Amino acid sequence: MAVQKVTDAEFTEQLANHPKVVVKYYADWCGSCRLFAPKFNRLSSDSRFTDITFLDVNAETSPVARKTAGVTNLPYFAVFQNGQLVEAVATSKEDALVELINKLN
């Protein structure tokens, strides 16, 4: 499934409508965030994660979504199951994100 860009207005609805969600928090000025984007897009199409919804959230323009995950640094990733935060991590390493995503399975 393709990565969906969402705002605060759509964030809560996405969590309510999808049992497994992984969120990438980014900012337009964040170079590491831009470098990680292709990896995140590739993971969203990975056959291991077909039942997981992938979201992109601009941390600067979505304060509610940012606060929900306790974003401390960028890029920041959070996994939600049934609308509840499971775990989150600030990382630029793909293997750390895969390990985080696997907590949903």
Short mmCIF file of C-alpha atoms in Angstrom, two decimals:
data_model
loop_
_atom_site.label_atom_id
_atom_site.label_comp_id
_atom_site.label_asym_id
_atom_site.label_seq_id
_atom_site.Cartn_x
_atom_site.Cartn_y
_atom_site.Cartn_z
CA MET A 1 0.00 0.00 0.00
CA ALA A 2 1.31 3.45 -0.85
CA VAL A 3 2.34 5.86 1.87
CA GLN A 4 -0.43 8.35 2.65
CA LYS A 5 0.38 11.93 3.69
CA VAL A 6 -2.01 13.00 6.44
CA THR A 7 -2.65 16.06 8.56
CA ASP A 8 -3.95 16.37 12.10
CA ALA A 9 -7.49 16.40 10.70
CA GLU A 10 -7.02 12.95 9.11
CA PHE A 11 -4.64 11.37 11.63
CA THR A 12 -7.17 10.24 14.25
CA GLU A 13 -9.49 8.90 11.56
CA GLN A 14 -6.65 6.84 10.05
CA LEU A 15 -5.83 5.34 13.45
CA ALA A 16 -9.50 4.52 14.02
CA ASN A 17 -9.99 2.92 10.60
CA HIS A 18 -6.81 0.84 10.40
CA PRO A 19 -5.80 -1.69 13.09
CA LYS A 20 -2.06 -1.52 12.29
CA VAL A 21 -0.39 1.78 11.43
CA VAL A 22 3.22 2.93 11.11
CA VAL A 23 3.85 6.67 11.00
CA LYS A 24 6.89 8.56 9.77
CA TYR A 25 7.15 12.03 11.25
CA TYR A 26 9.20 14.43 9.14
CA ALA A 27 9.84 18.10 8.43
CA ASP A 28 10.49 19.74 5.08
CA TRP A 29 13.88 21.05 6.27
CA CYS A 30 15.02 17.61 7.54
CA GLY A 31 17.65 16.14 5.21
CA SER A 32 17.64 12.74 6.93
CA CYS A 33 13.86 12.61 6.51
CA ARG A 34 14.18 13.20 2.76
CA LEU A 35 16.90 10.56 2.48
CA PHE A 36 14.75 8.01 4.32
CA ALA A 37 11.61 8.63 2.22
CA PRO A 38 12.47 6.08 -0.54
CA LYS A 39 13.15 3.38 2.07
CA PHE A 40 9.83 4.10 3.79
CA ASN A 41 8.03 3.93 0.44
CA ARG A 42 9.71 0.62 -0.36
CA LEU A 43 8.75 -0.85 3.02
CA SER A 44 5.14 0.19 2.44
CA SER A 45 5.11 -2.09 -0.62
CA ASP A 46 6.92 -4.97 1.11
CA SER A 47 4.87 -8.19 1.05
CA ARG A 48 5.60 -8.72 4.79
CA PHE A 49 3.63 -5.59 5.64
CA THR A 50 0.53 -5.80 3.43
CA ASP A 51 -1.83 -5.49 6.42
CA ILE A 52 -0.15 -2.33 7.75
CA THR A 53 -1.06 1.25 6.85
CA PHE A 54 1.90 3.61 6.28
CA LEU A 55 1.44 7.31 7.01
CA ASP A 56 3.62 10.40 6.52
CA VAL A 57 2.98 13.24 8.97
CA ASN A 58 4.63 16.66 8.82
CA ALA A 59 5.68 17.16 12.45
CA GLU A 60 5.74 20.94 12.08
CA THR A 61 2.20 21.33 10.79
CA SER A 62 0.51 18.50 12.72
CA PRO A 63 0.98 19.21 16.47
CA VAL A 64 -1.76 16.80 17.60
CA ALA A 65 -0.26 13.83 15.74
CA ARG A 66 3.22 14.85 16.92
CA LYS A 67 2.11 14.97 20.56
CA THR A 68 0.29 11.61 20.28
CA ALA A 69 3.61 9.87 19.55
CA GLY A 70 5.84 12.07 21.72
CA VAL A 71 8.08 13.10 18.83
CA THR A 72 11.52 14.15 20.10
CA ASN A 73 13.69 14.12 16.98
CA LEU A 74 13.34 13.63 13.22
CA PRO A 75 12.85 11.37 11.41
CA TYR A 76 10.68 9.75 14.04
CA PHE A 77 8.66 6.58 13.63
CA ALA A 78 5.73 5.29 15.66
CA VAL A 79 3.61 2.16 15.43
CA PHE A 80 -0.01 2.10 16.51
CA GLN A 81 -2.25 -0.93 17.02
CA ASN A 82 -6.00 -0.46 17.37
CA GLY A 83 -5.45 3.29 17.80
CA GLN A 84 -2.96 2.92 20.66
CA LEU A 85 0.72 3.82 20.53
CA VAL A 86 2.78 0.61 20.78
CA GLU A 87 6.29 2.03 20.52
CA ALA A 88 8.25 4.81 18.82
CA VAL A 89 11.84 5.55 17.86
CA ALA A 90 13.90 8.33 16.31
CA THR A 91 16.15 6.66 13.74
CA SER A 92 17.62 6.87 10.26
CA LYS A 93 18.30 3.13 10.10
CA GLU A 94 16.01 0.90 8.07
CA ASP A 95 16.67 -2.18 10.21
CA ALA A 96 15.56 -0.29 13.33
CA LEU A 97 12.30 0.64 11.58
CA VAL A 98 11.71 -2.95 10.43
CA GLU A 99 12.24 -4.11 14.02
CA LEU A 100 9.68 -1.52 15.16
CA ILE A 101 7.16 -2.55 12.49
CA ASN A 102 7.55 -6.20 13.49
CA LYS A 103 6.13 -5.35 16.90
CA LEU A 104 2.75 -5.13 15.11
CA ASN A 105 2.84 -8.72 13.87
#
